[in-house]
PDB file of C-alpha atoms in Angstrom:
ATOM      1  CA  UNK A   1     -17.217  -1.292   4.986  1.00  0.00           C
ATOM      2  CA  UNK A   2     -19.798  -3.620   6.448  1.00  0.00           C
ATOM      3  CA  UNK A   3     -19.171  -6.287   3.587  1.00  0.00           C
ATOM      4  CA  UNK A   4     -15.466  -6.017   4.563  1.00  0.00           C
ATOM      5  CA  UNK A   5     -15.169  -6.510   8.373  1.00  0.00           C
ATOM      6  CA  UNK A   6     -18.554  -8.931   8.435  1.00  0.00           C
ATOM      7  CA  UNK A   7     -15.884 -10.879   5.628  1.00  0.00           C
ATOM      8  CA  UNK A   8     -12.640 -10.497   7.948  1.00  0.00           C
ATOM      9  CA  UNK A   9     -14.489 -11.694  10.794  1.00  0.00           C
ATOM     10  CA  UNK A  10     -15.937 -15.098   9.270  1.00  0.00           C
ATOM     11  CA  UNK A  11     -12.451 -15.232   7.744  1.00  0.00           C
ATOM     12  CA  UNK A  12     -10.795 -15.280  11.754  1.00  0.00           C
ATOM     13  CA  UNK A  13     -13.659 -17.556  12.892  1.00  0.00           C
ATOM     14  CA  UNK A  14     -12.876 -20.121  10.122  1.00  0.00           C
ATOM     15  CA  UNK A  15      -9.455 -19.355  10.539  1.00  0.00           C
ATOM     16  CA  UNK A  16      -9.390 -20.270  14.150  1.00  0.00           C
ATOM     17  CA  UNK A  17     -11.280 -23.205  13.658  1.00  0.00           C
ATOM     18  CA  UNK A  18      -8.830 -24.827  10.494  1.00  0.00           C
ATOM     19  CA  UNK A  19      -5.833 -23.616  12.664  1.00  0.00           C
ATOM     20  CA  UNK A  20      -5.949 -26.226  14.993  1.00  0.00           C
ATOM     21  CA  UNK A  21      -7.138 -29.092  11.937  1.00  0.00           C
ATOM     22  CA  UNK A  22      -5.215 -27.900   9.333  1.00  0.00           C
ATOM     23  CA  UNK A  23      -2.849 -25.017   9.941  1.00  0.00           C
ATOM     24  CA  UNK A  24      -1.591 -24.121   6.168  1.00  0.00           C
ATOM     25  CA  UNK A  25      -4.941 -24.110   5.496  1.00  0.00           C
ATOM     26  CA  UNK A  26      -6.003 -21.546   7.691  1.00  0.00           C
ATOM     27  CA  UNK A  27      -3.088 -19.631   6.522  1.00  0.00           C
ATOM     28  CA  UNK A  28      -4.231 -19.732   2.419  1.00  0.00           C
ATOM     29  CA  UNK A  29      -7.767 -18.727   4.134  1.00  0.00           C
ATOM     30  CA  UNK A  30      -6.163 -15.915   5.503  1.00  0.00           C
ATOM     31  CA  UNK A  31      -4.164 -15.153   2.591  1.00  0.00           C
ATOM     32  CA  UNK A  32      -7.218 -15.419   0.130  1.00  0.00           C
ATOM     33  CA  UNK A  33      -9.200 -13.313   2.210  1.00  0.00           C
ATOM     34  CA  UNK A  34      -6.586 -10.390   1.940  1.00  0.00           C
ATOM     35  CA  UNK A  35      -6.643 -10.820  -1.525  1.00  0.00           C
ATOM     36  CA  UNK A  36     -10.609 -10.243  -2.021  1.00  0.00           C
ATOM     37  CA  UNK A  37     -10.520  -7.389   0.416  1.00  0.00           C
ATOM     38  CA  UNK A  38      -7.865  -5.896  -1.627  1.00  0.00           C
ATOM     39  CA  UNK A  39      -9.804  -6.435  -4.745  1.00  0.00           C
ATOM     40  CA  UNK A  40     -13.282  -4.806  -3.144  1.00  0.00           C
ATOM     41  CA  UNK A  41     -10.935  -1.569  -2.457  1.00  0.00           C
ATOM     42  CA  UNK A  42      -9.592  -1.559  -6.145  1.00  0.00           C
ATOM     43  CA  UNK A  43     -12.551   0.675  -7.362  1.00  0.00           C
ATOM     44  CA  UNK A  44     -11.905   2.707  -4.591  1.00  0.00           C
ATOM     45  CA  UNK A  45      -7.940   3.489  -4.915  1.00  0.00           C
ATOM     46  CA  UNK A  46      -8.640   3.658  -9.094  1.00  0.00           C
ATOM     47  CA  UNK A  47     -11.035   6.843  -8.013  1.00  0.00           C
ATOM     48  CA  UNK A  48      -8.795   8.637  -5.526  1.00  0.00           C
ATOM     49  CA  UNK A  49      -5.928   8.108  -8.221  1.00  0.00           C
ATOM     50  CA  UNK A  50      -8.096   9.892 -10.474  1.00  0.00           C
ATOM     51  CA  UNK A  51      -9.104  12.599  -7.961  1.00  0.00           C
ATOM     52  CA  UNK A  52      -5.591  13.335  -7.573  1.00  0.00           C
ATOM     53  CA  UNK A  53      -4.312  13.246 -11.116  1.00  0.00           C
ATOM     54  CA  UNK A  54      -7.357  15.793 -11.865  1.00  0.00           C
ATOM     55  CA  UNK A  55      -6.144  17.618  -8.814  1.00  0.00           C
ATOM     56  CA  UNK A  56      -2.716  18.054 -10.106  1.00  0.00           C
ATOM     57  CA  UNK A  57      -3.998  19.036 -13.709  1.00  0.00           C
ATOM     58  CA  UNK A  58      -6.082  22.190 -12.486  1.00  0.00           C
ATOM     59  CA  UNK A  59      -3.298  22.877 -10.123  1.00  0.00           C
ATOM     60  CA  UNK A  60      -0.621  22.707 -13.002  1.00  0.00           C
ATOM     61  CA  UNK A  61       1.929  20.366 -11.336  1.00  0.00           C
ATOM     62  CA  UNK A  62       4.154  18.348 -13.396  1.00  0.00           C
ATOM     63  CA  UNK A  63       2.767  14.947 -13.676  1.00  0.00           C
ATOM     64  CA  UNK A  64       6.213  13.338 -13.167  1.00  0.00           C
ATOM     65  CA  UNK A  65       5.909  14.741  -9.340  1.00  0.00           C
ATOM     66  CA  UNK A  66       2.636  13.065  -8.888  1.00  0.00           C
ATOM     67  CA  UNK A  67       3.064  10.138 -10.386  1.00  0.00           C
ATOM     68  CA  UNK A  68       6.088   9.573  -7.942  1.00  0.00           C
ATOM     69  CA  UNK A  69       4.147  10.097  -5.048  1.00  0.00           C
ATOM     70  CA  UNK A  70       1.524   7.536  -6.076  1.00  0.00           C
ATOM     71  CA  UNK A  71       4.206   5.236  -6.458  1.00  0.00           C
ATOM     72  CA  UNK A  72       5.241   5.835  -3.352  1.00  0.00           C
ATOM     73  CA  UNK A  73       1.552   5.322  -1.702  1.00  0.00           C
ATOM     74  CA  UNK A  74       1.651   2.037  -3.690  1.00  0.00           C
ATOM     75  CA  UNK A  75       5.029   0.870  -2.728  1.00  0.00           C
ATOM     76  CA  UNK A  76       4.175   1.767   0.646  1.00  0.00           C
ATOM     77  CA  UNK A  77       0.827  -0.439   0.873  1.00  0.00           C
ATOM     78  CA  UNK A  78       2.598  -3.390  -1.239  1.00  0.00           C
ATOM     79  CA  UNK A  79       5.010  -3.477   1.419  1.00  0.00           C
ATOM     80  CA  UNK A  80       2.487  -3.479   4.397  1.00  0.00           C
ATOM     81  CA  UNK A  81       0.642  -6.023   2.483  1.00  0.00           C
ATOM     82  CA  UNK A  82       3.558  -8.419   2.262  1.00  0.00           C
ATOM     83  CA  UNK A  83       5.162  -8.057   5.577  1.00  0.00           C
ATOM     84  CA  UNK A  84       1.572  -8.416   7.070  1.00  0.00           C
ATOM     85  CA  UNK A  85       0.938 -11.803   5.514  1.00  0.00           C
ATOM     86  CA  UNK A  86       4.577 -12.961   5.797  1.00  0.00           C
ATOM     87  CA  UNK A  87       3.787 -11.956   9.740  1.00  0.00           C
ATOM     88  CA  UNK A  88       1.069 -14.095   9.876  1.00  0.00           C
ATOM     89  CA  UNK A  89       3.046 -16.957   8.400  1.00  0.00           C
ATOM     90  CA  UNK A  90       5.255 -16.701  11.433  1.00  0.00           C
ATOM     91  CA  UNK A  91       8.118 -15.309   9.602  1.00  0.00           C
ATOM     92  CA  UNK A  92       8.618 -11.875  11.741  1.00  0.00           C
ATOM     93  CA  UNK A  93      12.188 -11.879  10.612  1.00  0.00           C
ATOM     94  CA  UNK A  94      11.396 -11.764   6.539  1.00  0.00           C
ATOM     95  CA  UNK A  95       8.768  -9.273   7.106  1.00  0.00           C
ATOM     96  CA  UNK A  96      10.764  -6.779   8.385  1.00  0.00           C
ATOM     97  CA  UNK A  97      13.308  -7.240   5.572  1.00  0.00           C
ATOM     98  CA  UNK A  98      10.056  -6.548   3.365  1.00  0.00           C
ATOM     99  CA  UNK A  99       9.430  -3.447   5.005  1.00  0.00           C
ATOM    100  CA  UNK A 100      13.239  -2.354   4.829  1.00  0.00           C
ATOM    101  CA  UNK A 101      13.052  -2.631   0.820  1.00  0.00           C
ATOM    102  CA  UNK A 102       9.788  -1.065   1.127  1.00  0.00           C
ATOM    103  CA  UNK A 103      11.674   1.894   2.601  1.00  0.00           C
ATOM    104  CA  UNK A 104      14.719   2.210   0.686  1.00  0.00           C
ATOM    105  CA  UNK A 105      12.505   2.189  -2.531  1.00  0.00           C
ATOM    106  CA  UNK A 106      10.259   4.619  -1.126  1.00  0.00           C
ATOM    107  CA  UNK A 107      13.843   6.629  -0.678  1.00  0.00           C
ATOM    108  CA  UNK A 108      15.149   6.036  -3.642  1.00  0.00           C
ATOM    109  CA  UNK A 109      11.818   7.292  -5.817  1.00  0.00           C
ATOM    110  CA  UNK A 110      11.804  10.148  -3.292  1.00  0.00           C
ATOM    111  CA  UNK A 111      15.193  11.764  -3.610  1.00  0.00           C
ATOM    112  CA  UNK A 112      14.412  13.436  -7.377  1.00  0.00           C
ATOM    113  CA  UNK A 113      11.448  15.438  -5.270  1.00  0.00           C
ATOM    114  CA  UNK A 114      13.845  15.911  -3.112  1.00  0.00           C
ATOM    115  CA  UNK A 115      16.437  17.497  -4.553  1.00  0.00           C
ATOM    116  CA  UNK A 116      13.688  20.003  -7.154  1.00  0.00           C
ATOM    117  CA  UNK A 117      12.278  21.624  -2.780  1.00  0.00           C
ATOM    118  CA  UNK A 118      15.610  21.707  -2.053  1.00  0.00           C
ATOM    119  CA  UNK A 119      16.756  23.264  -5.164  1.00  0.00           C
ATOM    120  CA  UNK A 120      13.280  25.505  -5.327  1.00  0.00           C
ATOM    121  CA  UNK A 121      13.994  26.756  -1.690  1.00  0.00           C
ATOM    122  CA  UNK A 122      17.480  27.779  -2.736  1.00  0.00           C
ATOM    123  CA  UNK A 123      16.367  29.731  -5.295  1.00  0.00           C
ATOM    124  CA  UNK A 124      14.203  31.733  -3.618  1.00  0.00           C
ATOM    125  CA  UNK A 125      17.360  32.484  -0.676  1.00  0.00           C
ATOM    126  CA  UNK A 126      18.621  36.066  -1.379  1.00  0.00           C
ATOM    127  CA  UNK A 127      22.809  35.578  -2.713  1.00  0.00           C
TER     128      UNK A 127
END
């Protein structure tokens, strides 16, 4: 964690400095930097997805369910990503279209776990 914010905060330093000599190169400096933090975390998120997926296994849920979900989690932080960068660009107004695609994806994976609860919990209502 050290590694990443001492990284983040000679990134903003730099960046400050290049923004008033050279602003789309403070913005790639910006950009790159996201892109190596990302890349430090990778190890991390490949663990947790195996955590999970060994989770799932010994709790005998259908793999389908939890592979949806993690592409969910993914969509969701691709999204965040984007509209994040595209915010720092200056370009509030195609971030938030990022984010709305972000969500109707996210809806449109979750509606099949959707309907098997709703389905489950109507199957366990007396007739």
């Amino acid at each position: 964690m050290i590694q990443i914010v001492g990284l983040g905060l000679v990134a903003t330093f730099l960046a400050l400095i290049l923004k008033e000599q050279k602003s789309s190169y403070a913005f790639l400096l910006v950009v790159f930097v996201g892109c190596v933090i990302f890349l430090f975390l990778v190890d991390q998120i490949a663990e947790i997805i195996r955590m999970v997926e060994k989770l799932s296994i010994n709790a005998q849920v259908n793999m389908v369910y939890v592979e949806t979900i993690l592409k969910i989690i993914g969509i969701a932080y691709i999204a965040e990503f984007g509209a994040q960068i595209t915010k720092d660009a200056g370009q509030g107004a195609i971030a938030s279209k990022i984010e709305l695609g972000g969500k109707i994806l996210i809806l449109s994976m979750a509606i099949p776990i959707l309907t098997v609860i709703i389905e489950t919990i109507l199957s366990m209502l007396p007739n």
